[in-house]
Short mmCIF file of C-alpha atoms and ligand atoms in Angstrom, two decimals:
data_model
loop_
_atom_site.label_atom_id
_atom_site.label_comp_id
_atom_site.label_asym_id
_atom_site.label_seq_id
_atom_site.Cartn_x
_atom_site.Cartn_y
_atom_site.Cartn_z
CA MET L 1 170.29 5.82 159.58
CA PRO L 2 173.28 4.27 157.99
CA LYS L 3 174.56 6.91 156.32
CA ILE L 4 176.52 6.86 152.74
CA THR L 5 179.59 8.79 153.34
CA ASP L 6 181.51 7.35 149.97
CA ALA L 7 181.46 5.71 147.33
CA LYS L 8 184.28 4.73 144.20
CA VAL L 9 184.51 2.95 141.46
CA ILE L 10 187.67 0.47 141.04
CA VAL L 11 188.57 -0.14 137.10
CA THR L 12 190.64 -3.89 137.64
CA CYS L 13 191.62 -6.14 134.44
CA PRO L 14 192.46 -9.97 136.39
CA GLY L 15 192.61 -11.50 132.75
CA ARG L 16 189.82 -9.35 131.38
CA ASN L 17 188.35 -5.61 132.45
CA PHE L 18 185.23 -5.32 135.59
CA VAL L 19 183.57 -2.24 136.94
CA THR L 20 182.75 -2.46 140.58
CA LEU L 21 181.29 0.06 142.98
CA LYS L 22 181.62 0.20 146.80
CA ILE L 23 179.86 2.62 147.90
CA THR L 24 180.39 2.27 152.67
CA THR L 25 178.44 4.18 155.30
CA GLU L 26 179.46 5.89 158.52
CA ASP L 27 179.27 2.80 160.31
CA GLY L 28 182.15 1.76 158.66
CA VAL L 29 179.75 -1.61 156.30
CA HIS L 30 180.46 -1.24 152.90
CA GLY L 31 178.54 -3.21 149.84
CA VAL L 32 179.64 -3.84 146.56
CA GLY L 33 178.21 -3.67 143.22
CA ASP L 34 178.65 -4.61 139.58
CA ALA L 35 178.89 -2.13 137.02
CA THR L 36 180.60 -4.25 134.00
CA LEU L 37 179.54 -3.48 130.78
CA ASN L 38 181.92 -5.16 127.53
CA GLY L 39 183.77 -3.14 125.60
CA ARG L 40 182.32 0.37 127.35
CA GLU L 41 183.76 -0.17 130.72
CA LEU L 42 184.83 2.95 131.21
CA ALA L 43 181.26 5.38 129.97
CA VAL L 44 179.94 3.91 133.07
CA ALA L 45 182.53 3.91 135.50
CA SER L 46 182.43 8.14 134.13
CA TYR L 47 178.39 7.86 134.27
CA LEU L 48 179.08 7.12 137.57
CA THR L 49 182.24 8.47 139.09
CA ASP L 50 181.34 12.45 137.56
CA HIS L 51 177.22 11.92 137.75
CA VAL L 52 176.02 9.05 140.02
CA ILE L 53 178.54 8.97 143.47
CA PRO L 54 177.78 13.07 144.41
CA THR L 55 174.56 12.91 144.23
CA LEU L 56 175.07 8.96 147.29
CA ILE L 57 176.99 11.13 149.22
CA GLY L 58 174.90 11.79 152.31
CA ARG L 59 172.10 9.69 151.57
CA ASP L 60 170.11 7.07 153.62
CA ALA L 61 171.60 3.71 152.53
CA HIS L 62 168.12 1.95 153.47
CA GLN L 63 166.25 4.15 151.18
CA ILE L 64 167.40 1.64 148.01
CA GLU L 65 164.04 1.94 146.24
CA ASP L 66 163.48 6.19 146.45
CA ILE L 67 167.80 6.65 145.74
CA TRP L 68 166.52 3.98 142.85
CA GLN L 69 163.37 6.49 141.17
CA PHE L 70 166.10 9.25 142.06
CA LEU L 71 168.47 8.32 140.05
CA TYR L 72 165.98 6.26 136.73
CA ARG L 73 163.44 9.48 137.03
CA GLY L 74 165.45 12.40 138.88
CA ALA L 75 168.25 11.86 135.37
CA TYR L 76 165.51 13.06 133.31
CA TRP L 77 167.76 11.05 130.36
CA ARG L 78 165.83 7.68 131.40
CA ARG L 79 166.44 3.64 130.54
CA GLY L 80 169.96 2.80 128.18
CA PRO L 81 172.46 0.38 129.27
CA VAL L 82 175.20 2.59 130.70
CA THR L 83 172.65 4.91 133.33
CA MET L 84 171.00 0.55 133.50
CA SER L 85 174.11 -0.55 134.69
CA ALA L 86 175.91 2.36 137.02
CA ILE L 87 171.68 2.43 138.13
CA ALA L 88 172.00 -1.41 138.75
CA ALA L 89 175.90 -1.01 140.24
CA VAL L 90 174.15 1.63 142.76
CA ASP L 91 171.01 -0.96 143.87
CA VAL L 92 172.79 -4.71 143.91
CA ALA L 93 175.58 -2.56 146.82
CA LEU L 94 172.96 -0.24 148.57
CA TRP L 95 170.65 -4.49 149.12
CA ASP L 96 174.39 -5.57 149.55
CA ILE L 97 174.43 -2.31 153.20
CA LYS L 98 171.13 -4.07 154.01
CA ALA L 99 171.48 -7.10 154.09
CA LYS L 100 174.85 -7.63 155.86
CA LEU L 101 172.98 -4.94 158.92
CA ALA L 102 170.04 -7.53 159.12
CA GLY L 103 172.95 -10.24 159.04
CA LEU L 104 171.27 -12.20 156.51
CA PRO L 105 171.55 -13.65 153.30
CA LEU L 106 170.09 -11.46 150.57
CA TYR L 107 167.65 -14.40 149.60
CA GLN L 108 166.29 -13.88 153.11
CA LEU L 109 165.23 -10.54 152.14
CA LEU L 110 164.06 -10.82 148.82
CA GLY L 111 161.33 -13.83 150.75
CA GLY L 112 163.29 -16.14 151.06
CA ALA L 113 164.83 -20.03 149.65
CA SER L 114 162.32 -21.41 147.67
CA ARG L 115 164.71 -23.96 146.50
CA SER L 116 167.49 -26.25 147.90
CA ASP L 117 169.91 -24.63 145.07
CA VAL L 118 170.46 -23.05 142.08
CA MET L 119 169.75 -25.17 138.41
CA VAL L 120 172.94 -24.38 135.39
CA TYR L 121 174.22 -24.85 132.56
CA GLY L 122 177.88 -24.62 131.44
CA HIS L 123 178.58 -24.05 127.38
CA ALA L 124 179.92 -26.77 125.89
CA ASN L 125 182.10 -25.86 122.49
CA GLY L 126 184.29 -27.03 119.88
CA ALA L 127 185.21 -26.19 115.96
CA THR L 128 183.33 -29.67 114.81
CA ILE L 129 180.19 -31.50 116.30
CA GLU L 130 182.71 -34.76 117.23
CA GLN L 131 184.25 -32.36 119.31
CA THR L 132 181.58 -30.26 121.02
CA ILE L 133 179.92 -34.24 121.61
CA ASP L 134 183.20 -34.61 123.82
CA GLU L 135 182.71 -31.23 125.65
CA ALA L 136 178.97 -31.42 126.13
CA VAL L 137 179.77 -35.44 127.61
CA ALA L 138 182.70 -34.36 129.91
CA TYR L 139 180.03 -31.59 131.61
CA LYS L 140 177.76 -34.12 131.78
CA ALA L 141 180.65 -35.67 133.47
CA MET L 142 181.49 -33.11 135.67
CA GLY L 143 177.67 -32.84 136.80
CA TYR L 144 175.85 -29.89 134.50
CA LYS L 145 172.32 -31.19 133.93
CA ALA L 146 171.51 -28.65 131.30
CA ILE L 147 174.40 -27.72 128.53
CA ARG L 148 174.94 -25.45 125.64
CA LEU L 149 175.47 -26.30 122.93
CA GLN L 150 178.31 -24.48 119.83
CA THR L 151 179.62 -25.55 117.54
CA GLY L 152 182.11 -24.36 113.91
CA VAL L 153 180.40 -23.96 110.97
CA PRO L 154 181.78 -25.62 107.90
CA GLY L 155 183.09 -22.82 105.56
CA LEU L 156 183.40 -20.11 108.57
CA PRO L 157 186.77 -19.51 110.16
CA SER L 158 184.66 -18.74 113.36
CA THR L 159 182.11 -18.54 114.89
CA TYR L 160 180.58 -17.22 118.12
CA GLY L 161 180.49 -19.47 120.74
CA VAL L 162 183.43 -21.48 119.94
CA SER L 163 186.99 -20.71 121.56
CA LYS L 164 190.37 -21.95 122.09
CA ASP L 165 190.15 -22.14 126.26
CA LYS L 166 187.45 -25.09 127.47
CA LEU L 167 186.29 -23.37 129.84
CA PHE L 168 186.19 -20.06 129.63
CA TYR L 169 184.51 -17.27 126.80
CA GLU L 170 186.40 -14.59 126.18
CA PRO L 171 184.34 -12.71 122.72
CA ALA L 172 186.32 -9.58 123.50
CA ASP L 173 189.55 -10.20 122.30
CA ALA L 174 191.52 -6.85 120.93
CA ALA L 175 192.00 -3.27 121.60
CA LEU L 176 189.79 -3.03 118.60
CA PRO L 177 186.86 -4.38 117.24
CA THR L 178 188.19 -7.83 115.28
CA GLU L 179 185.83 -8.07 112.33
CA ASN L 180 184.39 -12.39 112.19
CA VAL L 181 182.36 -13.41 109.01
CA TRP L 182 179.21 -14.52 108.89
CA SER L 183 177.58 -16.97 107.05
CA THR L 184 172.85 -17.86 108.08
CA ALA L 185 173.43 -19.76 104.90
CA LYS L 186 176.81 -22.46 106.22
CA TYR L 187 175.72 -22.49 109.53
CA LEU L 188 171.40 -23.27 109.41
CA PRO L 189 172.38 -26.81 108.44
CA THR L 190 174.52 -27.88 111.62
CA VAL L 191 172.94 -26.06 114.62
CA PRO L 192 169.86 -30.49 113.93
CA LYS L 193 173.25 -32.06 112.82
CA LEU L 194 175.25 -31.17 116.10
CA PHE L 195 171.70 -31.92 118.57
CA GLU L 196 170.68 -35.29 116.70
CA ALA L 197 174.24 -35.87 117.66
CA ALA L 198 174.37 -34.69 120.96
CA ARG L 199 170.46 -36.77 122.00
CA LYS L 200 172.30 -39.73 120.76
CA ALA L 201 175.27 -39.53 122.57
CA LEU L 202 174.31 -38.02 125.43
CA GLY L 203 170.41 -39.37 126.27
CA ASP L 204 167.19 -37.86 126.59
CA ASP L 205 168.44 -36.80 130.87
CA VAL L 206 170.45 -33.70 129.80
CA HIS L 207 168.93 -30.37 129.07
CA LEU L 208 170.58 -28.60 125.07
CA LEU L 209 170.38 -25.27 124.95
CA HIS L 210 171.29 -23.09 122.19
CA ASP L 211 172.49 -19.37 121.47
CA ALA L 212 172.01 -18.06 117.60
CA HIS L 213 173.42 -14.93 118.68
CA HIS L 214 170.92 -12.23 117.10
CA ARG L 215 171.67 -13.97 113.42
CA LEU L 216 168.73 -15.02 112.15
CA THR L 217 165.74 -13.34 110.59
CA PRO L 218 162.47 -14.24 112.02
CA ILE L 219 162.00 -16.96 109.62
CA GLU L 220 164.81 -17.90 110.12
CA ALA L 221 164.93 -18.46 112.85
CA ALA L 222 161.21 -20.72 112.41
CA ARG L 223 162.74 -22.51 109.75
CA LEU L 224 166.02 -23.98 113.18
CA GLY L 225 163.36 -23.92 116.30
CA LYS L 226 160.62 -25.88 113.72
CA ASP L 227 164.09 -28.82 112.54
CA LEU L 228 165.22 -28.53 116.67
CA GLU L 229 161.78 -29.82 117.84
CA PRO L 230 162.59 -33.55 116.51
CA TYR L 231 165.91 -32.82 119.73
CA ARG L 232 163.52 -30.98 122.34
CA PRO L 233 165.81 -28.17 122.88
CA PHE L 234 165.48 -26.08 126.68
CA TRP L 235 165.33 -23.23 124.51
CA LEU L 236 167.03 -21.29 120.95
CA GLU L 237 168.52 -18.20 122.60
CA ASP L 238 168.53 -15.36 120.69
CA ALA L 239 167.14 -16.10 117.82
CA THR L 240 166.72 -12.21 115.60
CA PRO L 241 167.83 -8.96 117.06
CA ALA L 242 164.58 -7.88 119.51
CA GLU L 243 164.52 -4.36 119.36
CA ASN L 244 160.98 -5.40 116.92
CA GLN L 245 159.54 -6.99 120.25
CA ALA L 246 156.75 -7.73 116.91
CA SER L 247 158.80 -10.37 115.34
CA PHE L 248 158.65 -13.13 117.80
CA ARG L 249 154.82 -13.35 116.90
CA LEU L 250 156.63 -14.34 113.59
CA ILE L 251 158.80 -17.02 115.35
CA ARG L 252 156.60 -18.20 117.80
CA GLN L 253 154.05 -19.73 114.73
CA HIS L 254 155.92 -21.23 113.14
CA THR L 255 157.47 -23.89 116.13
CA THR L 256 157.10 -24.93 119.73
CA THR L 257 160.78 -24.71 120.89
CA PRO L 258 161.02 -22.85 123.76
CA LEU L 259 162.28 -19.01 123.06
CA ALA L 260 164.84 -16.97 125.20
CA VAL L 261 165.63 -13.46 125.16
CA GLY L 262 166.88 -10.48 126.73
CA GLU L 263 170.50 -10.35 127.24
CA VAL L 264 171.13 -6.71 125.86
CA PHE L 265 167.53 -5.60 126.87
CA ASN L 266 168.14 -2.57 130.13
CA SER L 267 164.59 -3.10 130.84
CA ILE L 268 160.71 -3.57 131.34
CA TRP L 269 160.17 -1.55 128.65
CA ASP L 270 162.21 -4.30 126.39
CA ALA L 271 160.55 -7.04 127.48
CA LYS L 272 157.34 -5.46 128.09
CA GLN L 273 155.22 -6.76 124.49
CA LEU L 274 158.14 -10.28 124.91
CA ILE L 275 155.94 -10.76 128.06
CA ASP L 276 152.85 -9.52 127.79
CA GLU L 277 151.80 -11.36 124.27
CA GLN L 278 153.34 -14.54 126.09
CA LEU L 279 155.99 -14.95 123.48
CA ILE L 280 158.83 -16.17 125.00
CA ASP L 281 159.38 -18.92 128.05
CA TYR L 282 162.66 -17.06 129.62
CA ILE L 283 163.77 -13.06 130.45
CA ARG L 284 167.93 -13.19 130.19
CA THR L 285 167.56 -9.72 131.77
CA THR L 286 171.00 -9.64 134.27
CA ILE L 287 171.01 -7.71 137.62
CA VAL L 288 174.14 -5.63 135.69
CA HIS L 289 172.42 -4.17 133.04
CA ALA L 290 168.92 -3.77 133.64
CA GLY L 291 168.65 -2.13 137.19
CA GLY L 292 169.74 -4.01 139.47
CA ILE L 293 167.71 -6.17 141.83
CA SER L 294 164.75 -3.68 142.51
CA HIS L 295 163.53 -3.29 138.81
CA LEU L 296 164.24 -7.37 137.40
CA LYS L 297 161.75 -7.91 140.48
CA ARG L 298 159.03 -6.25 138.79
CA ILE L 299 160.65 -8.03 134.85
CA ALA L 300 159.35 -11.44 136.57
CA GLY L 301 156.48 -10.81 138.47
CA LEU L 302 155.77 -8.82 135.17
CA ALA L 303 156.83 -12.63 133.63
CA GLU L 304 155.49 -14.35 135.82
CA ILE L 305 152.38 -13.73 135.59
CA ASN L 306 152.55 -14.70 132.16
CA ASN L 307 153.79 -17.79 132.47
CA VAL L 308 157.49 -16.90 131.08
CA LYS L 309 160.46 -17.84 133.62
CA THR L 310 164.32 -16.59 133.87
CA GLY L 311 167.17 -17.27 132.90
CA PHE L 312 169.54 -14.97 133.45
CA HIS L 313 172.47 -14.01 131.19
CA GLY L 314 175.55 -15.62 133.21
CA ALA L 315 178.52 -14.67 130.50
CA THR L 316 182.39 -13.76 132.24
CA ASP L 317 181.92 -10.54 131.63
CA LEU L 318 179.22 -10.46 134.67
CA SER L 319 181.51 -9.62 137.97
CA PRO L 320 181.59 -12.01 140.28
CA VAL L 321 179.68 -9.72 142.04
CA CYS L 322 176.64 -9.61 139.84
CA MET L 323 176.59 -13.54 139.27
CA GLY L 324 176.78 -14.29 144.12
CA ALA L 325 173.41 -11.11 143.62
CA ALA L 326 172.01 -13.24 140.87
CA LEU L 327 172.20 -16.67 142.19
CA HIS L 328 170.65 -15.03 145.86
CA PHE L 329 167.77 -13.49 143.67
CA ASP L 330 167.15 -16.96 141.27
CA LEU L 331 166.97 -19.22 144.76
CA TRP L 332 164.08 -16.59 146.06
CA VAL L 333 162.88 -16.23 142.35
CA PRO L 334 159.10 -18.24 142.26
CA ASN L 335 159.84 -18.57 138.73
CA PHE L 336 162.65 -19.02 137.92
CA GLY L 337 163.71 -21.13 135.35
CA ILE L 338 167.79 -21.88 134.99
CA GLN L 339 170.86 -19.53 135.48
CA GLU L 340 173.86 -19.00 132.74
CA TYR L 341 177.88 -20.43 134.88
CA MET L 342 180.44 -19.34 132.60
CA ARG L 343 183.39 -20.01 134.70
CA HIS L 344 185.31 -16.90 135.53
CA THR L 345 189.64 -17.94 135.67
CA ALA L 346 191.05 -18.30 139.33
CA GLN L 347 192.88 -14.73 138.62
CA THR L 348 189.44 -13.03 138.22
CA ASP L 349 188.40 -15.66 141.41
CA VAL L 350 190.49 -14.18 143.86
CA VAL L 351 190.61 -10.72 143.28
CA PHE L 352 186.29 -11.34 144.05
CA PRO L 353 185.61 -13.83 147.38
CA HIS L 354 182.45 -14.90 147.45
CA ALA L 355 180.54 -17.47 149.40
CA TYR L 356 179.05 -19.16 146.46
CA THR L 357 179.53 -22.73 145.35
CA PHE L 358 179.37 -25.17 142.62
CA LYS L 359 177.94 -29.18 143.37
CA ASP L 360 176.19 -30.94 140.89
CA GLY L 361 175.02 -29.12 137.75
CA ALA L 362 174.26 -26.53 140.71
CA LEU L 363 175.09 -22.82 142.12
CA HIS L 364 174.46 -22.18 145.68
CA PRO L 365 174.62 -18.40 146.59
CA GLY L 366 175.64 -19.01 150.44
CA GLU L 367 174.92 -17.97 153.53
CA ALA L 368 177.19 -15.31 154.46
CA PRO L 369 175.21 -11.73 155.50
CA GLY L 370 174.89 -9.97 152.05
CA HIS L 371 175.88 -11.36 149.24
CA GLY L 372 178.14 -12.73 149.35
CA VAL L 373 181.09 -11.04 147.11
CA ASP L 374 183.76 -8.67 147.66
CA ILE L 375 186.42 -6.94 145.65
CA ASP L 376 190.46 -6.99 147.22
CA GLU L 377 191.23 -3.79 146.24
CA ALA L 378 194.54 -4.51 146.53
CA LEU L 379 195.50 -7.56 144.27
CA ALA L 380 192.33 -5.53 142.02
CA ALA L 381 195.44 -2.34 142.17
CA LYS L 382 197.41 -4.97 140.30
CA TYR L 383 195.10 -5.50 137.87
CA PRO L 384 195.30 -1.80 134.98
CA TYR L 385 192.21 -1.14 132.63
CA ARG L 386 193.02 -3.06 129.00
CA PRO L 387 191.92 -1.54 126.35
CA ALA L 388 188.83 -4.66 124.71
CA SER L 389 186.18 -4.72 122.20
CA LEU L 390 183.12 -7.33 120.88
CA PRO L 391 183.83 -8.18 117.70
CA VAL L 392 182.05 -6.72 114.44
CA ASN L 393 180.62 -9.74 112.22
CA ARG L 394 180.79 -9.04 108.21
CA LEU L 395 178.51 -11.10 105.66
CA GLU L 396 180.96 -12.52 103.14
CA ASP L 397 180.46 -9.76 100.94
CA GLY L 398 181.50 -7.67 103.00
CA THR L 399 178.47 -6.51 104.22
CA LEU L 400 177.98 -4.81 108.13
CA PHE L 401 175.61 -7.66 110.29
CA ASN L 402 174.88 -8.06 113.56
CA TRP L 403 177.30 -10.02 116.08
O1 EZ4 I 501 178.26 -13.22 123.52
O2 EZ4 I 501 178.07 -11.55 127.40
O3 EZ4 I 501 174.59 -16.01 126.06
N1 EZ4 I 501 175.73 -16.01 125.69
C1 EZ4 I 501 176.63 -15.04 125.46
C2 EZ4 I 501 177.83 -13.97 125.59
C3 EZ4 I 501 177.35 -12.72 125.55
C4 EZ4 I 501 178.92 -11.51 125.86
C5 EZ4 I 501 178.63 -10.09 125.99
O4 EZ4 I 501 179.73 -9.42 126.41
O5 EZ4 I 501 175.28 -14.60 124.53
O6 EZ4 I 501 178.77 -14.25 125.71
CO1 CO I 502 174.18 -15.25 124.56
#
């Protein structure tokens, strides 16, 4: 058996913070898993170092399922983003090792390729509708077949998804949370105008997406969904917070705009009612925040029998290791929908050498054994951790709101 002899956590900040778990076997084969939880990085690092790694040493690296169950059921305190990100890191590192030992790219172990490549969507954003459309036109020219549109809201100094850096978006912009201001009344009329202009400029042969980032009530989301219907959006994302899964019944009753939810979910239990009742169209859980490949297989299986497709989160704060693992999953999973792709900076990309490549609006995970992503430890050591928090939102009268 390939016995686990070493495991360590690497925290690095090549432009932004990433937490990576590296597991090594007695034969010297190693695997890596992403454990990054934006703004809470050190909590996961401690969970791994203090509570998980000591229990891994000496185990059989091939027993991925047993180790997963040990860390989930065996912990007594189940679920939560910190725990599930730590489990995901172990799971992905072990799948990486298993595939390397087999001499196969990971997607072959999952069941082989179901498609030629993985359609991704990029992010067009701007302070005004005109600027956002210009960005979207540029994305289309780069070959993208699907584009997310976010635009500034007149009367609000800043809003989610609109950044100064065009290709890279980093919401964790200060050591302590920045305070933003939100107004749903100002936001709601803006998005249909954006979509109307986008369809005029881009035509019908491109998918258009939008992220409401948990800011609407169910009835407001229903209104927005109806207003967007003439422009046939690919999806409306995170229309309302999903702690109360039944909220989506109300949105569903009113609109045919497809709904996508789940980037903050950490287990199948967060999505069970949404999927069972077919209240959503795309499930956005990620490899890193929802228990790894082993757990996402269960979520995707439940989704498949309920006509829900995958549309995994792929923001810059998910490391290239998570992206690589997600692409193997996406290439295999029968009910694939789309994959989000926010580019990493060149500084991040060199710390994480990777086999995946972009062409014609799609990514391919490559044919390297394992998931095809590694970490350059010497380079990583040059970028020490820097505290960074996600913003908070307040309404114009100061009421604390969802960000
Ligand atoms: O705000 O990953 O669809 N993408 C998103 C992201 C999230 C960040 C939070 O860390 O909503 O930009
Ligand atoms: Co989102």
